[in-house]
PDB file of C-alpha atoms in Angstrom:
ATOM      1  CA  UNK A   1      -2.430  -4.076  -1.580  1.00 49.00           C
ATOM      2  CA  UNK A   2      -1.468  -4.911   1.772  1.00 53.00           C
ATOM      3  CA  UNK A   3       1.297  -6.548   3.272  1.00 49.00           C
ATOM      4  CA  UNK A   4      -0.345  -9.721   4.552  1.00 44.00           C
ATOM      5  CA  UNK A   5       2.526 -10.571   6.916  1.00 41.00           C
ATOM      6  CA  UNK A   6       5.353  -9.391   8.846  1.00 44.00           C
ATOM      7  CA  UNK A   7       6.245  -8.879  12.719  1.00 45.00           C
ATOM      8  CA  UNK A   8       3.420  -6.988  14.775  1.00 50.00           C
ATOM      9  CA  UNK A   9       4.641  -4.597  16.935  1.00 48.00           C
ATOM     10  CA  UNK A  10       5.171  -5.922  20.253  1.00 45.00           C
ATOM     11  CA  UNK A  11       4.356  -2.760  22.153  1.00 45.00           C
ATOM     12  CA  UNK A  12       0.830  -2.752  21.300  1.00 48.00           C
ATOM     13  CA  UNK A  13      -0.029  -6.593  21.269  1.00 51.00           C
ATOM     14  CA  UNK A  14      -1.419  -7.116  24.619  1.00 51.00           C
ATOM     15  CA  UNK A  15      -3.413  -4.284  25.209  1.00 60.00           C
ATOM     16  CA  UNK A  16      -5.058  -4.632  21.743  1.00 58.00           C
ATOM     17  CA  UNK A  17      -5.780  -8.489  22.642  1.00 63.00           C
ATOM     18  CA  UNK A  18      -7.439  -7.088  25.557  1.00 59.00           C
ATOM     19  CA  UNK A  19      -9.528  -4.798  23.503  1.00 63.00           C
ATOM     20  CA  UNK A  20     -10.513  -7.127  20.827  1.00 62.00           C
ATOM     21  CA  UNK A  21     -11.278  -9.791  23.703  1.00 61.00           C
ATOM     22  CA  UNK A  22     -13.785  -7.187  25.043  1.00 57.00           C
ATOM     23  CA  UNK A  23     -15.365  -6.003  21.896  1.00 61.00           C
ATOM     24  CA  UNK A  24     -15.668  -9.816  20.814  1.00 63.00           C
ATOM     25  CA  UNK A  25     -17.640 -10.466  24.043  1.00 57.00           C
ATOM     26  CA  UNK A  26     -19.889  -7.539  23.690  1.00 57.00           C
ATOM     27  CA  UNK A  27     -20.565  -8.664  19.760  1.00 55.00           C
ATOM     28  CA  UNK A  28     -21.198 -12.240  20.768  1.00 58.00           C
ATOM     29  CA  UNK A  29     -23.472 -11.441  23.763  1.00 49.00           C
ATOM     30  CA  UNK A  30     -25.459  -9.076  21.225  1.00 51.00           C
ATOM     31  CA  UNK A  31     -26.004 -11.493  18.557  1.00 53.00           C
ATOM     32  CA  UNK A  32     -29.506 -12.928  19.856  1.00 47.00           C
ATOM     33  CA  UNK A  33     -30.891  -9.413  20.373  1.00 48.00           C
ATOM     34  CA  UNK A  34     -30.451  -8.100  16.861  1.00 47.00           C
ATOM     35  CA  UNK A  35     -33.381  -6.603  15.521  1.00 40.00           C
ATOM     36  CA  UNK A  36     -32.229  -4.821  12.292  1.00 44.00           C
ATOM     37  CA  UNK A  37     -30.004  -6.164   9.595  1.00 44.00           C
ATOM     38  CA  UNK A  38     -27.015  -4.557   8.133  1.00 44.00           C
ATOM     39  CA  UNK A  39     -28.700  -4.060   4.903  1.00 42.00           C
ATOM     40  CA  UNK A  40     -31.452  -2.235   6.514  1.00 47.00           C
ATOM     41  CA  UNK A  41     -29.031   0.169   8.193  1.00 46.00           C
ATOM     42  CA  UNK A  42     -26.967   0.934   5.115  1.00 49.00           C
ATOM     43  CA  UNK A  43     -30.232   2.101   3.762  1.00 48.00           C
ATOM     44  CA  UNK A  44     -31.766   4.180   6.183  1.00 55.00           C
ATOM     45  CA  UNK A  45     -30.099   7.082   8.101  1.00 62.00           C
ATOM     46  CA  UNK A  46     -33.316   7.003  10.291  1.00 66.00           C
ATOM     47  CA  UNK A  47     -32.564   3.726  11.562  1.00 89.00           C
ATOM     48  CA  UNK A  48     -29.020   4.408  11.990  1.00 91.00           C
ATOM     49  CA  UNK A  49     -29.822   7.547  13.958  1.00 92.00           C
ATOM     50  CA  UNK A  50     -32.137   5.645  16.202  1.00 93.00           C
ATOM     51  CA  UNK A  51     -29.306   2.994  16.605  1.00 93.00           C
ATOM     52  CA  UNK A  52     -26.761   5.664  17.450  1.00 94.00           C
ATOM     53  CA  UNK A  53     -28.905   6.855  20.287  1.00 93.00           C
ATOM     54  CA  UNK A  54     -29.290   3.311  21.627  1.00 94.00           C
ATOM     55  CA  UNK A  55     -25.659   2.351  21.403  1.00 94.00           C
ATOM     56  CA  UNK A  56     -25.072   4.895  24.027  1.00 92.00           C
ATOM     57  CA  UNK A  57     -26.316   2.644  26.585  1.00 92.00           C
ATOM     58  CA  UNK A  58     -26.992  -0.920  25.082  1.00 93.00           C
ATOM     59  CA  UNK A  59     -24.307  -3.064  24.187  1.00 91.00           C
ATOM     60  CA  UNK A  60     -26.620  -5.049  21.482  1.00 92.00           C
ATOM     61  CA  UNK A  61     -26.882  -1.512  19.500  1.00 93.00           C
ATOM     62  CA  UNK A  62     -23.285  -0.862  19.793  1.00 94.00           C
ATOM     63  CA  UNK A  63     -22.429  -4.239  18.466  1.00 94.00           C
ATOM     64  CA  UNK A  64     -24.667  -3.485  15.227  1.00 93.00           C
ATOM     65  CA  UNK A  65     -22.732  -0.098  14.952  1.00 94.00           C
ATOM     66  CA  UNK A  66     -19.328  -1.981  15.269  1.00 95.00           C
ATOM     67  CA  UNK A  67     -20.318  -4.464  12.423  1.00 94.00           C
ATOM     68  CA  UNK A  68     -21.822  -1.670  10.089  1.00 95.00           C
ATOM     69  CA  UNK A  69     -18.690   0.592  10.130  1.00 97.00           C
ATOM     70  CA  UNK A  70     -15.773  -1.962  11.013  1.00 96.00           C
ATOM     71  CA  UNK A  71     -14.937  -2.465   7.183  1.00 96.00           C
ATOM     72  CA  UNK A  72     -14.561   1.268   6.412  1.00 96.00           C
ATOM     73  CA  UNK A  73     -12.313   1.816   9.547  1.00 97.00           C
ATOM     74  CA  UNK A  74     -10.245  -1.030   8.656  1.00 97.00           C
ATOM     75  CA  UNK A  75      -9.888  -0.224   5.330  1.00 96.00           C
ATOM     76  CA  UNK A  76      -9.045   3.446   6.116  1.00 97.00           C
ATOM     77  CA  UNK A  77      -6.220   2.229   8.542  1.00 96.00           C
ATOM     78  CA  UNK A  78      -5.023  -0.232   6.049  1.00 94.00           C
ATOM     79  CA  UNK A  79      -4.480   2.641   3.616  1.00 93.00           C
ATOM     80  CA  UNK A  80      -2.554   4.450   5.973  1.00 94.00           C
ATOM     81  CA  UNK A  81      -0.364   1.608   7.310  1.00 92.00           C
ATOM     82  CA  UNK A  82      -0.224  -0.669   4.251  1.00 89.00           C
ATOM     83  CA  UNK A  83       0.040  -3.755   6.440  1.00 88.00           C
ATOM     84  CA  UNK A  84      -3.151  -5.780   7.429  1.00 90.00           C
ATOM     85  CA  UNK A  85      -2.226  -7.302  10.876  1.00 90.00           C
ATOM     86  CA  UNK A  86      -1.288  -3.574  11.940  1.00 91.00           C
ATOM     87  CA  UNK A  87      -4.477  -2.271  10.477  1.00 93.00           C
ATOM     88  CA  UNK A  88      -6.450  -4.780  12.457  1.00 95.00           C
ATOM     89  CA  UNK A  89      -4.694  -3.950  15.700  1.00 94.00           C
ATOM     90  CA  UNK A  90      -5.164  -0.271  15.267  1.00 96.00           C
ATOM     91  CA  UNK A  91      -8.999  -0.780  14.384  1.00 96.00           C
ATOM     92  CA  UNK A  92      -9.408  -2.500  17.615  1.00 96.00           C
ATOM     93  CA  UNK A  93      -8.186   0.252  19.282  1.00 96.00           C
ATOM     94  CA  UNK A  94     -10.279   2.806  17.459  1.00 97.00           C
ATOM     95  CA  UNK A  95     -13.244   0.886  18.399  1.00 96.00           C
ATOM     96  CA  UNK A  96     -12.404   0.486  21.957  1.00 95.00           C
ATOM     97  CA  UNK A  97     -12.102   4.271  22.306  1.00 96.00           C
ATOM     98  CA  UNK A  98     -15.391   4.386  20.691  1.00 97.00           C
ATOM     99  CA  UNK A  99     -17.023   2.112  22.947  1.00 94.00           C
ATOM    100  CA  UNK A 100     -15.827   4.156  26.022  1.00 95.00           C
ATOM    101  CA  UNK A 101     -16.739   7.653  24.610  1.00 96.00           C
ATOM    102  CA  UNK A 102     -19.698   6.911  22.497  1.00 96.00           C
ATOM    103  CA  UNK A 103     -22.137   8.046  25.596  1.00 93.00           C
ATOM    104  CA  UNK A 104     -20.673  11.730  24.784  1.00 93.00           C
ATOM    105  CA  UNK A 105     -21.201  11.624  20.892  1.00 94.00           C
ATOM    106  CA  UNK A 106     -23.955  13.732  19.792  1.00 91.00           C
ATOM    107  CA  UNK A 107     -24.743  14.030  16.059  1.00 94.00           C
ATOM    108  CA  UNK A 108     -26.534  12.201  13.187  1.00 94.00           C
ATOM    109  CA  UNK A 109     -25.041   9.383  10.875  1.00 95.00           C
ATOM    110  CA  UNK A 110     -22.637  11.681   9.092  1.00 95.00           C
ATOM    111  CA  UNK A 111     -21.274  13.198  12.058  1.00 96.00           C
ATOM    112  CA  UNK A 112     -20.707   9.654  13.425  1.00 97.00           C
ATOM    113  CA  UNK A 113     -18.794   8.618  10.210  1.00 97.00           C
ATOM    114  CA  UNK A 114     -16.640  11.836  10.579  1.00 97.00           C
ATOM    115  CA  UNK A 115     -16.010  11.120  14.240  1.00 97.00           C
ATOM    116  CA  UNK A 116     -14.931   7.651  13.422  1.00 98.00           C
ATOM    117  CA  UNK A 117     -12.472   9.096  10.759  1.00 98.00           C
ATOM    118  CA  UNK A 118     -11.029  11.579  13.398  1.00 98.00           C
ATOM    119  CA  UNK A 119     -10.477   8.628  15.780  1.00 98.00           C
ATOM    120  CA  UNK A 120      -8.883   6.380  13.581  1.00 98.00           C
ATOM    121  CA  UNK A 121      -6.876   9.545  12.053  1.00 97.00           C
ATOM    122  CA  UNK A 122      -5.354   9.987  15.751  1.00 97.00           C
ATOM    123  CA  UNK A 123      -5.049   6.409  16.174  1.00 96.00           C
ATOM    124  CA  UNK A 124      -3.016   5.774  13.011  1.00 96.00           C
ATOM    125  CA  UNK A 125      -0.886   8.947  13.826  1.00 94.00           C
ATOM    126  CA  UNK A 126      -0.232   7.869  17.481  1.00 93.00           C
ATOM    127  CA  UNK A 127       1.081   4.701  16.178  1.00 92.00           C
ATOM    128  CA  UNK A 128       3.307   6.323  13.411  1.00 89.00           C
ATOM    129  CA  UNK A 129       4.646   8.832  15.887  1.00 85.00           C
ATOM    130  CA  UNK A 130       8.143   7.085  16.483  1.00 76.00           C
ATOM    131  CA  UNK A 131      10.456   7.185  13.907  1.00 63.00           C
ATOM    132  CA  UNK A 132      11.055   3.387  14.393  1.00 71.00           C
ATOM    133  CA  UNK A 133       7.618   2.392  13.898  1.00 75.00           C
ATOM    134  CA  UNK A 134       7.553   4.364  10.686  1.00 74.00           C
ATOM    135  CA  UNK A 135      10.615   2.816   9.384  1.00 77.00           C
ATOM    136  CA  UNK A 136       9.104  -0.608  10.404  1.00 78.00           C
ATOM    137  CA  UNK A 137       6.167   0.152   8.344  1.00 80.00           C
ATOM    138  CA  UNK A 138       7.738   1.271   5.304  1.00 77.00           C
ATOM    139  CA  UNK A 139      10.011  -1.945   5.548  1.00 77.00           C
ATOM    140  CA  UNK A 140       7.176  -4.360   6.072  1.00 74.00           C
ATOM    141  CA  UNK A 141       5.351  -2.933   2.780  1.00 74.00           C
ATOM    142  CA  UNK A 142       5.244  -5.645   0.168  1.00 51.00           C
ATOM    143  CA  UNK A 143       3.351  -6.125  -2.934  1.00 51.00           C
ATOM    144  CA  UNK A 144       0.498  -9.083  -2.483  1.00 45.00           C
ATOM    145  CA  UNK A 145      -1.298 -11.312  -4.756  1.00 43.00           C
ATOM    146  CA  UNK A 146      -4.042  -9.986  -6.653  1.00 42.00           C
ATOM    147  CA  UNK A 147      -7.800 -11.340  -6.348  1.00 38.00           C
ATOM    148  CA  UNK A 148      -8.390 -14.858  -7.617  1.00 39.00           C
ATOM    149  CA  UNK A 149     -10.525 -13.521 -10.236  1.00 39.00           C
ATOM    150  CA  UNK A 150      -7.983 -11.333 -11.683  1.00 38.00           C
ATOM    151  CA  UNK A 151      -7.860 -11.427 -15.411  1.00 37.00           C
ATOM    152  CA  UNK A 152      -4.204 -10.607 -15.644  1.00 44.00           C
ATOM    153  CA  UNK A 153      -1.948 -11.468 -12.893  1.00 47.00           C
ATOM    154  CA  UNK A 154       1.020 -10.566 -14.308  1.00 49.00           C
ATOM    155  CA  UNK A 155      -0.226  -7.041 -14.914  1.00 48.00           C
ATOM    156  CA  UNK A 156      -2.083  -7.039 -11.351  1.00 59.00           C
ATOM    157  CA  UNK A 157       1.850  -7.592  -9.808  1.00 60.00           C
ATOM    158  CA  UNK A 158       3.254  -5.021 -12.159  1.00 65.00           C
ATOM    159  CA  UNK A 159       0.826  -2.363 -10.922  1.00 61.00           C
ATOM    160  CA  UNK A 160       1.495  -3.338  -7.209  1.00 68.00           C
ATOM    161  CA  UNK A 161       5.350  -3.146  -7.908  1.00 73.00           C
ATOM    162  CA  UNK A 162       4.724   0.471  -9.506  1.00 77.00           C
ATOM    163  CA  UNK A 163       2.545   1.506  -6.611  1.00 82.00           C
ATOM    164  CA  UNK A 164       5.303   0.259  -3.877  1.00 85.00           C
ATOM    165  CA  UNK A 165       7.600   3.559  -4.162  1.00 88.00           C
ATOM    166  CA  UNK A 166       4.151   5.410  -3.576  1.00 89.00           C
ATOM    167  CA  UNK A 167       3.423   3.827  -0.750  1.00 90.00           C
ATOM    168  CA  UNK A 168       6.877   4.054   0.803  1.00 89.00           C
ATOM    169  CA  UNK A 169       6.919   7.654  -0.041  1.00 92.00           C
ATOM    170  CA  UNK A 170       3.442   8.373   1.531  1.00 93.00           C
ATOM    171  CA  UNK A 171       4.868   7.019   4.775  1.00 90.00           C
ATOM    172  CA  UNK A 172       7.791   9.261   4.684  1.00 91.00           C
ATOM    173  CA  UNK A 173       5.468  12.349   4.699  1.00 93.00           C
ATOM    174  CA  UNK A 174       4.360  14.152   7.830  1.00 93.00           C
ATOM    175  CA  UNK A 175       1.129  12.383   9.362  1.00 93.00           C
ATOM    176  CA  UNK A 176      -1.081  15.172   8.565  1.00 95.00           C
ATOM    177  CA  UNK A 177      -0.154  15.187   4.844  1.00 96.00           C
ATOM    178  CA  UNK A 178      -0.577  11.358   4.937  1.00 96.00           C
ATOM    179  CA  UNK A 179      -3.960  11.914   6.550  1.00 97.00           C
ATOM    180  CA  UNK A 180      -5.359  14.718   3.993  1.00 98.00           C
ATOM    181  CA  UNK A 181      -3.953  12.493   0.744  1.00 97.00           C
ATOM    182  CA  UNK A 182      -5.638   9.478   1.995  1.00 96.00           C
ATOM    183  CA  UNK A 183      -8.849  10.974   2.950  1.00 98.00           C
ATOM    184  CA  UNK A 184      -8.932  12.519  -0.431  1.00 97.00           C
ATOM    185  CA  UNK A 185      -7.761  10.136  -2.919  1.00 95.00           C
ATOM    186  CA  UNK A 186      -8.390   7.047  -1.313  1.00 94.00           C
ATOM    187  CA  UNK A 187     -11.488   7.417   0.775  1.00 96.00           C
ATOM    188  CA  UNK A 188     -12.812   9.998  -2.113  1.00 96.00           C
ATOM    189  CA  UNK A 189     -14.138  12.452   0.701  1.00 97.00           C
ATOM    190  CA  UNK A 190     -14.962  16.072  -0.442  1.00 97.00           C
ATOM    191  CA  UNK A 191     -12.660  18.909   1.112  1.00 97.00           C
ATOM    192  CA  UNK A 192     -15.372  20.028   3.039  1.00 96.00           C
ATOM    193  CA  UNK A 193     -15.736  16.690   4.714  1.00 97.00           C
ATOM    194  CA  UNK A 194     -12.111  16.324   5.296  1.00 98.00           C
ATOM    195  CA  UNK A 195     -12.141  19.833   6.971  1.00 98.00           C
ATOM    196  CA  UNK A 196     -14.698  18.778   9.431  1.00 97.00           C
ATOM    197  CA  UNK A 197     -13.038  15.582  10.205  1.00 97.00           C
ATOM    198  CA  UNK A 198      -9.712  17.432  10.837  1.00 96.00           C
ATOM    199  CA  UNK A 199     -11.599  20.142  12.634  1.00 96.00           C
ATOM    200  CA  UNK A 200     -10.367  23.072  10.337  1.00 96.00           C
ATOM    201  CA  UNK A 201     -11.999  25.204   7.619  1.00 97.00           C
ATOM    202  CA  UNK A 202     -12.072  23.975   3.904  1.00 97.00           C
ATOM    203  CA  UNK A 203      -9.444  26.502   2.940  1.00 97.00           C
ATOM    204  CA  UNK A 204      -6.972  25.418   5.256  1.00 97.00           C
ATOM    205  CA  UNK A 205      -7.554  21.769   3.966  1.00 98.00           C
ATOM    206  CA  UNK A 206      -7.174  22.815   0.337  1.00 97.00           C
ATOM    207  CA  UNK A 207      -3.908  24.500   1.253  1.00 98.00           C
ATOM    208  CA  UNK A 208      -2.836  21.482   3.142  1.00 98.00           C
ATOM    209  CA  UNK A 209      -3.630  19.116   0.342  1.00 98.00           C
ATOM    210  CA  UNK A 210      -1.691  21.330  -1.855  1.00 98.00           C
ATOM    211  CA  UNK A 211       1.685  21.017   0.182  1.00 98.00           C
ATOM    212  CA  UNK A 212       1.104  17.359   0.700  1.00 97.00           C
ATOM    213  CA  UNK A 213       0.873  16.729  -3.011  1.00 97.00           C
ATOM    214  CA  UNK A 214       3.894  18.884  -3.539  1.00 97.00           C
ATOM    215  CA  UNK A 215       5.924  17.101  -0.861  1.00 97.00           C
ATOM    216  CA  UNK A 216       5.102  13.704  -2.288  1.00 96.00           C
ATOM    217  CA  UNK A 217       5.862  14.731  -5.689  1.00 96.00           C
ATOM    218  CA  UNK A 218       9.390  15.781  -4.508  1.00 95.00           C
ATOM    219  CA  UNK A 219      10.315  12.534  -2.743  1.00 93.00           C
ATOM    220  CA  UNK A 220       9.024  10.449  -5.833  1.00 93.00           C
ATOM    221  CA  UNK A 221      11.206  12.639  -8.305  1.00 92.00           C
ATOM    222  CA  UNK A 222      14.081  12.211  -5.750  1.00 90.00           C
ATOM    223  CA  UNK A 223      13.787   8.697  -5.887  1.00 84.00           C
ATOM    224  CA  UNK A 224      13.472   8.443  -9.601  1.00 83.00           C
ATOM    225  CA  UNK A 225      16.746  10.536  -9.919  1.00 83.00           C
ATOM    226  CA  UNK A 226      18.351   8.388  -7.409  1.00 79.00           C
ATOM    227  CA  UNK A 227      17.563   5.252  -9.529  1.00 67.00           C
ATOM    228  CA  UNK A 228      18.487   6.943 -12.767  1.00 62.00           C
ATOM    229  CA  UNK A 229      21.929   7.500 -11.435  1.00 45.00           C
ATOM    230  CA  UNK A 230      22.160   3.730 -10.553  1.00 37.00           C
ATOM    231  CA  UNK A 231      21.183   2.642 -13.795  1.00 36.00           C
ATOM    232  CA  UNK A 232      23.564   4.808 -15.805  1.00 35.00           C
TER     233      UNK A 232
END
């Protein structure tokens, strides 16, 4: 569902390459020190809680956290940006910031997950802050091939084409509306979890989600109306 190609933003490329190199160095250096597998960590909050404490001062522990959470953070960024290259760049920015500030983090594994979402949300919103970047993101959205094991490729392509207007409309919403829709319907988070990530009470989150959906519906209705006029 992501645009696999398209120009990267030159404004962030150099800094991102440096961040990637630094994270890559930390990860490579830690490979020989790994003492817990990823599967163990996914099945034990106790292990991850201990890992969080170690990661504040130990590069090997941080490398394990990075591998454990990278896919989720990347997926969230991709669902906000709809472009694989840009999502990779922004994900690198997220973990670079986490690496610099994890010494000040206090909380359990669930708090850490929400903290990652908060940092990722700010990074995505910062990236989309300029009108030019948002226009580039909308323009670079394109349907992509389904997985090799897709039963009906034609149906898969048709579904992606149907989703294209929704993706484009999402990117025209205010960042706070994009955020709450993505967290609720793509990340499948509960309202109280989203409220914690955004630093607000659940009632505010519920109201924000309602306004976001209303705005999205209006944009899709307007698009459908324009296309209907063209067809007539």
